[in-house]
PDB file of C-alpha atoms in Angstrom:
ATOM      1  CA  MET A 180      -6.833  -6.115 -23.134  1.00  0.00           C
ATOM      2  CA  ASN A 181      -6.389  -3.708 -20.219  1.00  0.00           C
ATOM      3  CA  PHE A 182      -3.014  -3.282 -18.409  1.00  0.00           C
ATOM      4  CA  LYS A 183      -3.583  -5.776 -15.751  1.00  0.00           C
ATOM      5  CA  GLN A 184      -4.286  -8.527 -18.373  1.00  0.00           C
ATOM      6  CA  PHE A 185      -1.337  -7.434 -20.463  1.00  0.00           C
ATOM      7  CA  LYS A 186       0.987  -7.434 -17.361  1.00  0.00           C
ATOM      8  CA  GLN A 187      -0.378 -10.934 -16.251  1.00  0.00           C
ATOM      9  CA  ASN A 188       0.193 -12.309 -19.772  1.00  0.00           C
ATOM     10  CA  ALA A 189       3.683 -10.669 -19.971  1.00  0.00           C
ATOM     11  CA  LEU A 190       4.807 -12.161 -16.596  1.00  0.00           C
ATOM     12  CA  GLU A 191       4.127 -15.645 -18.026  1.00  0.00           C
ATOM     13  CA  ASP A 192       7.254 -15.269 -19.936  1.00  0.00           C
ATOM     14  CA  PRO A 193      10.049 -16.440 -17.588  1.00  0.00           C
ATOM     15  CA  ALA A 194      12.595 -13.890 -19.023  1.00  0.00           C
ATOM     16  CA  VAL A 195      10.214 -11.108 -18.411  1.00  0.00           C
ATOM     17  CA  ARG A 196       9.327 -12.490 -14.907  1.00  0.00           C
ATOM     18  CA  LYS A 197      13.109 -12.572 -14.022  1.00  0.00           C
ATOM     19  CA  GLU A 198      13.639  -8.807 -15.139  1.00  0.00           C
ATOM     20  CA  TYR A 199      10.352  -7.854 -13.356  1.00  0.00           C
ATOM     21  CA  ASP A 200      11.442  -9.518 -10.144  1.00  0.00           C
ATOM     22  CA  ALA A 201      14.882  -8.032 -10.272  1.00  0.00           C
ATOM     23  CA  LEU A 202      13.114  -4.446 -10.283  1.00  0.00           C
ATOM     24  CA  GLN A 203      11.031  -4.999  -7.341  1.00  0.00           C
ATOM     25  CA  GLU A 204      13.490  -3.914  -4.628  1.00  0.00           C
ATOM     26  CA  GLU A 205      14.085  -0.749  -6.516  1.00  0.00           C
ATOM     27  CA  PHE A 206      10.228  -0.188  -6.842  1.00  0.00           C
ATOM     28  CA  SER A 207       9.994  -0.870  -3.266  1.00  0.00           C
ATOM     29  CA  LEU A 208      12.668   1.901  -2.493  1.00  0.00           C
ATOM     30  CA  ILE A 209      10.625   4.210  -4.490  1.00  0.00           C
ATOM     31  CA  ASP A 210       7.549   3.468  -2.825  1.00  0.00           C
ATOM     32  CA  GLN A 211       9.005   4.038   0.555  1.00  0.00           C
ATOM     33  CA  LEU A 212      10.365   7.372  -0.461  1.00  0.00           C
ATOM     34  CA  ILE A 213       7.191   8.664  -1.704  1.00  0.00           C
ATOM     35  CA  THR A 214       5.164   7.050   1.386  1.00  0.00           C
ATOM     36  CA  MET A 215       7.731   9.128   3.632  1.00  0.00           C
ATOM     37  CA  ARG A 216       7.151  12.250   1.936  1.00  0.00           C
ATOM     38  CA  THR A 217       3.242  11.894   1.926  1.00  0.00           C
ATOM     39  CA  LYS A 218       2.996  10.789   5.397  1.00  0.00           C
ATOM     40  CA  ALA A 219       5.022  13.945   6.287  1.00  0.00           C
ATOM     41  CA  GLY A 220       2.473  16.150   4.276  1.00  0.00           C
ATOM     42  CA  LEU A 221       5.220  17.460   2.049  1.00  0.00           C
ATOM     43  CA  THR A 222       5.452  18.088  -1.560  1.00  0.00           C
ATOM     44  CA  GLN A 223       8.444  17.415  -3.614  1.00  0.00           C
ATOM     45  CA  GLU A 224       9.195  21.374  -3.458  1.00  0.00           C
ATOM     46  CA  ASP A 225       9.208  21.144   0.328  1.00  0.00           C
ATOM     47  CA  VAL A 226      11.644  18.324   0.463  1.00  0.00           C
ATOM     48  CA  ALA A 227      13.848  19.939  -2.022  1.00  0.00           C
ATOM     49  CA  LYS A 228      13.978  23.287   0.068  1.00  0.00           C
ATOM     50  CA  LYS A 229      14.902  21.352   3.168  1.00  0.00           C
ATOM     51  CA  LEU A 230      17.437  19.751   1.141  1.00  0.00           C
ATOM     52  CA  GLY A 231      18.794  22.715  -0.664  1.00  0.00           C
ATOM     53  CA  THR A 232      18.243  21.346  -3.935  1.00  0.00           C
ATOM     54  CA  ASN A 233      15.807  21.502  -6.789  1.00  0.00           C
ATOM     55  CA  LYS A 234      12.463  19.953  -6.945  1.00  0.00           C
ATOM     56  CA  SER A 235      13.703  18.264 -10.323  1.00  0.00           C
ATOM     57  CA  ASN A 236      16.206  16.335  -8.262  1.00  0.00           C
ATOM     58  CA  ILE A 237      13.646  15.088  -6.063  1.00  0.00           C
ATOM     59  CA  SER A 238      11.533  14.068  -8.909  1.00  0.00           C
ATOM     60  CA  ARG A 239      14.260  11.849 -10.531  1.00  0.00           C
ATOM     61  CA  LEU A 240      14.990  10.267  -7.086  1.00  0.00           C
ATOM     62  CA  GLU A 241      11.366   9.329  -6.659  1.00  0.00           C
ATOM     63  CA  ARG A 242      11.122   7.965 -10.372  1.00  0.00           C
ATOM     64  CA  GLY A 243      14.352   5.899  -9.823  1.00  0.00           C
ATOM     65  CA  ARG A 244      16.311   7.930 -12.276  1.00  0.00           C
ATOM     66  CA  SER A 245      19.255   8.616 -10.114  1.00  0.00           C
ATOM     67  CA  ASN A 246      21.637   6.541  -7.997  1.00  0.00           C
ATOM     68  CA  PRO A 247      21.382   8.221  -4.594  1.00  0.00           C
ATOM     69  CA  SER A 248      24.056   7.820  -2.074  1.00  0.00           C
ATOM     70  CA  TRP A 249      23.398   6.574   1.641  1.00  0.00           C
ATOM     71  CA  GLY A 250      23.945  10.193   2.728  1.00  0.00           C
ATOM     72  CA  THR A 251      21.379  11.522   0.081  1.00  0.00           C
ATOM     73  CA  LEU A 252      18.711   8.711   1.132  1.00  0.00           C
ATOM     74  CA  SER A 253      19.431   9.672   4.751  1.00  0.00           C
ATOM     75  CA  LYS A 254      18.880  13.431   4.465  1.00  0.00           C
ATOM     76  CA  TYR A 255      15.888  12.656   2.382  1.00  0.00           C
ATOM     77  CA  ALA A 256      14.225  10.516   5.225  1.00  0.00           C
ATOM     78  CA  ALA A 257      15.357  13.176   7.851  1.00  0.00           C
ATOM     79  CA  ALA A 258      13.512  15.867   5.898  1.00  0.00           C
ATOM     80  CA  CYS A 259      10.528  13.776   6.030  1.00  0.00           C
ATOM     81  CA  GLY A 260      10.819  12.918   9.663  1.00  0.00           C
ATOM     82  CA  PHE A 261      12.134   9.419   9.202  1.00  0.00           C
ATOM     83  CA  ARG A 262      15.461   7.574   9.313  1.00  0.00           C
ATOM     84  CA  VAL A 263      16.967   5.111   7.035  1.00  0.00           C
ATOM     85  CA  LYS A 264      17.713   1.509   8.117  1.00  0.00           C
ATOM     86  CA  LEU A 265      19.574  -1.160   6.157  1.00  0.00           C
ATOM     87  CA  GLU A 266      18.502  -4.755   6.333  1.00  0.00           C
ATOM     88  CA  ALA A 267      20.226  -7.645   4.868  1.00  0.00           C
ATOM     89  CA  VAL A 268      18.178 -10.687   3.972  1.00  0.00           C
ATOM     90  CA  GLU A 269      19.463 -13.926   2.545  1.00  0.00           C
ATOM     91  CA  ASP A 270      18.850 -14.138  -1.188  1.00  0.00           C
ATOM     92  CA  ASP A 271      17.106 -17.314  -2.052  1.00  0.00           C
ATOM     93  CA  ARG A 272      17.314 -16.392  -5.621  1.00  0.00           C
ATOM     94  CA  ALA A 273      21.011 -16.977  -5.598  1.00  0.00           C
ATOM     95  CA  ARG A 274      20.482 -20.699  -5.126  1.00  0.00           C
ATOM     96  CA  LEU A 275      18.207 -21.194  -8.188  1.00  0.00           C
TER      97      LEU A 275
END
């Protein structure tokens, strides 16, 4: 069984699916951070230098191993030539 098949089987379990879905927004943020940096042609080290921090802090941020403030996200985005925008969307899951 390959990973894709394993994942598909695991997601058939409602409890696993619920947890997986709950993490989608976090995964999306991580993907956006990495996409900003790579579109800017920067390495983690480059971003760290621009922010005056260590590469390990950028790595933790991009792996979802930190709880960044709005200021940190804004500075990261600015270092990559982007800006952060907050969007509120109605949560249909709350009605289930």
